Coordinates of C-alpha atoms in Angstrom, one line a residue:
Y1 CA -27.7 3.3 41.0
S2 CA -27.3 0.7 43.7
P3 CA -24.6 1.7 46.2
Q4 CA -22.9 -1.7 46.6
I5 CA -20.0 -3.8 45.5
A6 CA -20.9 -7.0 43.5
R7 CA -18.9 -10.1 44.4
I8 CA -18.4 -13.3 42.4
S9 CA -16.9 -16.6 43.6
P10 CA -13.8 -17.6 41.6
D11 CA -14.7 -21.3 42.3
T12 CA -18.3 -21.5 41.3
E13 CA -18.5 -18.2 39.3
G14 CA -21.7 -17.6 41.1
S15 CA -22.8 -14.3 42.7
L16 CA -22.1 -13.7 46.4
E17 CA -23.8 -11.4 48.8
P18 CA -23.0 -7.8 47.7
V19 CA -21.3 -5.3 50.1
L20 CA -23.2 -2.1 50.8
T21 CA -21.2 1.1 50.4
G22 CA -21.5 4.8 50.2
Q23 CA -23.2 6.6 47.3
W24 CA -21.8 6.0 43.8
P25 CA -18.9 3.6 44.4
T26 CA -16.4 4.1 41.5
S27 CA -13.1 2.2 42.3
L28 CA -11.5 -0.4 44.6
A29 CA -8.1 -1.1 46.0
Y30 CA -7.0 -4.0 48.3
A31 CA -5.0 -2.9 51.3
Q32 CA -4.0 -6.5 52.3
S33 CA -1.8 -5.6 55.2
E34 CA -4.7 -3.6 56.7
G35 CA -7.3 -6.3 56.0
L36 CA -9.3 -3.8 54.1
V37 CA -10.8 -3.1 50.7
L38 CA -10.8 0.6 49.9
V39 CA -13.7 2.1 47.9
T40 CA -14.2 5.6 46.5
H41 CA -17.7 7.1 46.9
R42 CA -18.0 9.7 44.2
A43 CA -21.4 11.1 45.3
S44 CA -20.5 10.9 49.0
D45 CA -17.0 12.5 48.6
T46 CA -15.6 9.8 50.9
L47 CA -13.2 6.9 50.9
G48 CA -14.8 3.8 52.4
F49 CA -13.1 1.1 54.4
I50 CA -14.5 -2.5 54.0
D51 CA -13.4 -5.1 56.5
V52 CA -12.4 -8.2 54.6
A53 CA -13.1 -10.5 57.6
T54 CA -16.7 -9.3 58.1
Q55 CA -17.3 -8.3 54.5
R56 CA -18.9 -5.1 55.7
Q57 CA -18.0 -1.4 55.3
V58 CA -16.9 -0.3 58.7
D59 CA -15.9 3.3 58.2
A60 CA -15.6 6.2 55.7
L61 CA -13.5 9.3 55.5
W62 CA -14.3 12.6 53.7
V63 CA -11.5 13.2 51.2
G64 CA -12.8 15.9 48.8
D65 CA -14.9 16.5 45.7
S66 CA -15.9 13.5 43.5
P67 CA -13.2 10.8 44.3
S68 CA -12.8 8.8 41.1
N69 CA -10.0 6.3 41.7
V70 CA -7.8 4.9 44.5
V71 CA -4.4 3.3 44.6
W72 CA -2.9 1.6 47.7
D73 CA 0.7 2.1 48.7
D74 CA 1.5 -0.8 51.0
A75 CA 5.1 0.4 51.8
R76 CA 3.9 3.7 53.2
G77 CA 0.5 2.7 54.4
L78 CA -1.1 5.4 52.3
A79 CA -4.0 5.5 49.8
Y80 CA -3.9 7.9 46.9
V81 CA -7.3 9.2 45.9
N82 CA -8.0 11.2 42.7
L83 CA -10.5 14.0 43.2
G84 CA -12.2 14.5 39.9
G85 CA -14.2 17.5 40.9
A86 CA -11.2 19.3 42.6
N87 CA -8.4 18.6 40.1
S88 CA -6.3 17.2 42.8
L89 CA -5.0 14.1 44.7
A90 CA -5.9 13.3 48.3
I91 CA -3.3 11.3 50.4
V92 CA -4.9 9.2 53.2
D93 CA -3.2 7.5 56.1
V94 CA -5.4 4.4 56.2
A95 CA -4.4 3.1 59.7
K96 CA -5.2 6.5 61.2
R97 CA -8.2 7.1 59.0
S98 CA -6.9 10.6 58.4
L99 CA -6.4 12.9 55.4
V100 CA -2.7 13.7 55.2
K101 CA -2.7 16.3 52.5
T102 CA -4.2 17.3 49.1
I103 CA -2.1 18.1 46.1
D104 CA -3.1 20.0 42.9
T105 CA -2.5 17.7 39.9
V106 CA -4.4 17.9 36.6
F107 CA -7.9 18.6 35.3
D108 CA -10.4 15.9 36.1
P109 CA -7.8 13.2 37.2
L110 CA -8.8 9.6 36.8
A111 CA -6.1 7.0 35.8
M112 CA -3.1 6.4 38.1
A113 CA 0.0 4.2 38.1
V114 CA 2.9 3.8 40.5
S115 CA 6.4 3.2 39.1
P116 CA 7.8 -0.3 39.6
D117 CA 10.4 1.1 42.1
G118 CA 7.5 2.6 44.2
T119 CA 9.0 6.1 44.1
T120 CA 6.7 7.9 41.6
L121 CA 3.0 8.2 41.1
F122 CA 1.6 9.2 37.6
V123 CA -1.8 10.8 37.6
A124 CA -3.6 11.3 34.3
S125 CA -6.3 13.8 33.3
Y126 CA -9.4 12.0 32.0
R127 CA -10.3 15.0 29.8
S128 CA -7.1 16.8 29.2
G129 CA -7.9 18.4 25.8
Q130 CA -5.3 18.9 23.1
T131 CA -3.3 21.7 21.4
S132 CA -5.2 21.5 18.0
M133 CA -8.3 23.7 18.3
Y134 CA -9.2 24.0 14.6
P135 CA -10.6 26.3 13.2
Y136 CA -9.4 28.4 16.2
Q137 CA -5.8 29.2 17.2
E138 CA -3.7 26.3 18.4
R139 CA -3.0 26.1 22.1
D140 CA 0.5 26.2 23.5
G141 CA 1.8 22.6 24.2
E142 CA 2.8 23.7 27.7
S143 CA -0.8 24.3 28.6
E144 CA -1.8 20.7 27.9
K145 CA -0.8 18.9 31.1
D146 CA -2.0 15.3 30.4
I147 CA -0.2 13.6 33.3
A148 CA 1.2 14.9 36.6
V149 CA 4.4 13.2 37.9
I150 CA 4.4 13.0 41.7
D151 CA 7.4 12.2 43.9
L152 CA 6.0 10.0 46.7
E153 CA 8.7 10.7 49.2
S154 CA 8.3 14.5 49.1
Q155 CA 4.6 14.2 48.1
T156 CA 5.0 17.0 45.5
V157 CA 4.4 17.3 41.7
T158 CA 7.8 17.4 40.0
G159 CA 6.6 17.8 36.4
H160 CA 4.1 16.9 33.8
I161 CA 3.9 14.8 30.6
L162 CA 2.3 17.0 28.0
D163 CA -0.2 16.6 25.1
F164 CA -0.5 13.1 23.8
A165 CA -4.3 12.6 23.8
S166 CA -7.6 14.4 24.5
T167 CA -9.1 11.6 26.7
I168 CA -7.0 9.3 28.8
Q169 CA -8.7 6.1 30.2
T170 CA -6.0 4.0 31.9
L171 CA -2.3 4.0 32.9
R172 CA -0.3 0.9 33.6
F173 CA 3.3 -0.3 33.9
N174 CA 4.0 -3.7 32.2
E175 CA 6.4 -6.4 33.3
K176 CA 9.2 -4.6 31.4
G177 CA 8.7 -1.4 33.4
E178 CA 7.2 0.4 30.4
L179 CA 4.5 3.0 30.9
W180 CA 1.4 2.4 28.7
S181 CA -1.9 4.2 28.3
T182 CA -5.2 3.7 26.5
A183 CA -6.4 7.0 25.1
T184 CA -8.5 8.8 22.5
T185 CA -7.4 11.6 20.2
N186 CA -10.0 13.9 18.6
N187 CA -9.2 14.9 15.0
V188 CA -10.9 18.3 15.1
E189 CA -10.5 18.7 11.3
G190 CA -12.5 15.5 10.6
S191 CA -16.2 15.3 10.1
L192 CA -18.4 13.1 12.2
N193 CA -20.5 12.4 9.1
D194 CA -17.4 11.1 7.1
P195 CA -16.3 7.6 8.3
A196 CA -13.0 8.0 6.4
A197 CA -12.1 11.2 8.4
K198 CA -11.4 9.3 11.6
S199 CA -12.8 12.0 13.9
F200 CA -11.8 9.9 16.9
E201 CA -8.7 7.7 17.0
H202 CA -8.5 5.2 19.8
Q203 CA -5.0 4.4 20.8
L204 CA -2.7 2.2 22.9
V205 CA 0.3 4.5 23.7
Q206 CA 3.7 3.8 25.2
L207 CA 5.0 6.8 27.1
D208 CA 8.3 8.2 28.2
P209 CA 7.8 8.5 32.0
N210 CA 10.0 11.6 32.2
P211 CA 8.3 15.0 32.3
G212 CA 8.1 16.9 28.9
L213 CA 6.3 16.4 25.6
A214 CA 5.0 12.9 25.2

């Protein structure tokens, strides 16, 4: 409940003076070329700018409903901010402190990853759902848009990766250029009272980064 960033010294492993921020800070990104740390304020609906030299938040910009995660694009000088309450992505010009545009992506976006070549941004739905709705009718796979694929040059959604989990926590490219995710799948035919039923399966998943069924 304390709107601040905790800091720890890598030398002494001791606590340093915290940095005060806006309400409900949720994620950080280091914009080294700008001398800033970027912080999302989910309750304030803003992106905060922390000056590394003074170790103080010096500014904040309204970006949209419930910002949940931020990724810094050093080559373009842009920050990509997921808006969990608006099912969209805000693009921010950090040097100008301005909102460039907002793009519709997926339901409740959270995890993000930029491709190794810096051309594509992958935005995952935290609570995407799944096709199996037992005992009700199964949903069409095309309706389960788990990850939006965004071309960073045109700043448009070029497709979606469909239906591989019901809850997606993280996305990351490894040193081989492979896209991986940590996710949870809900076995709706299982019983919460039966340990053998595996009602929830927690997974580490390698994904094909091309749009289509996962």
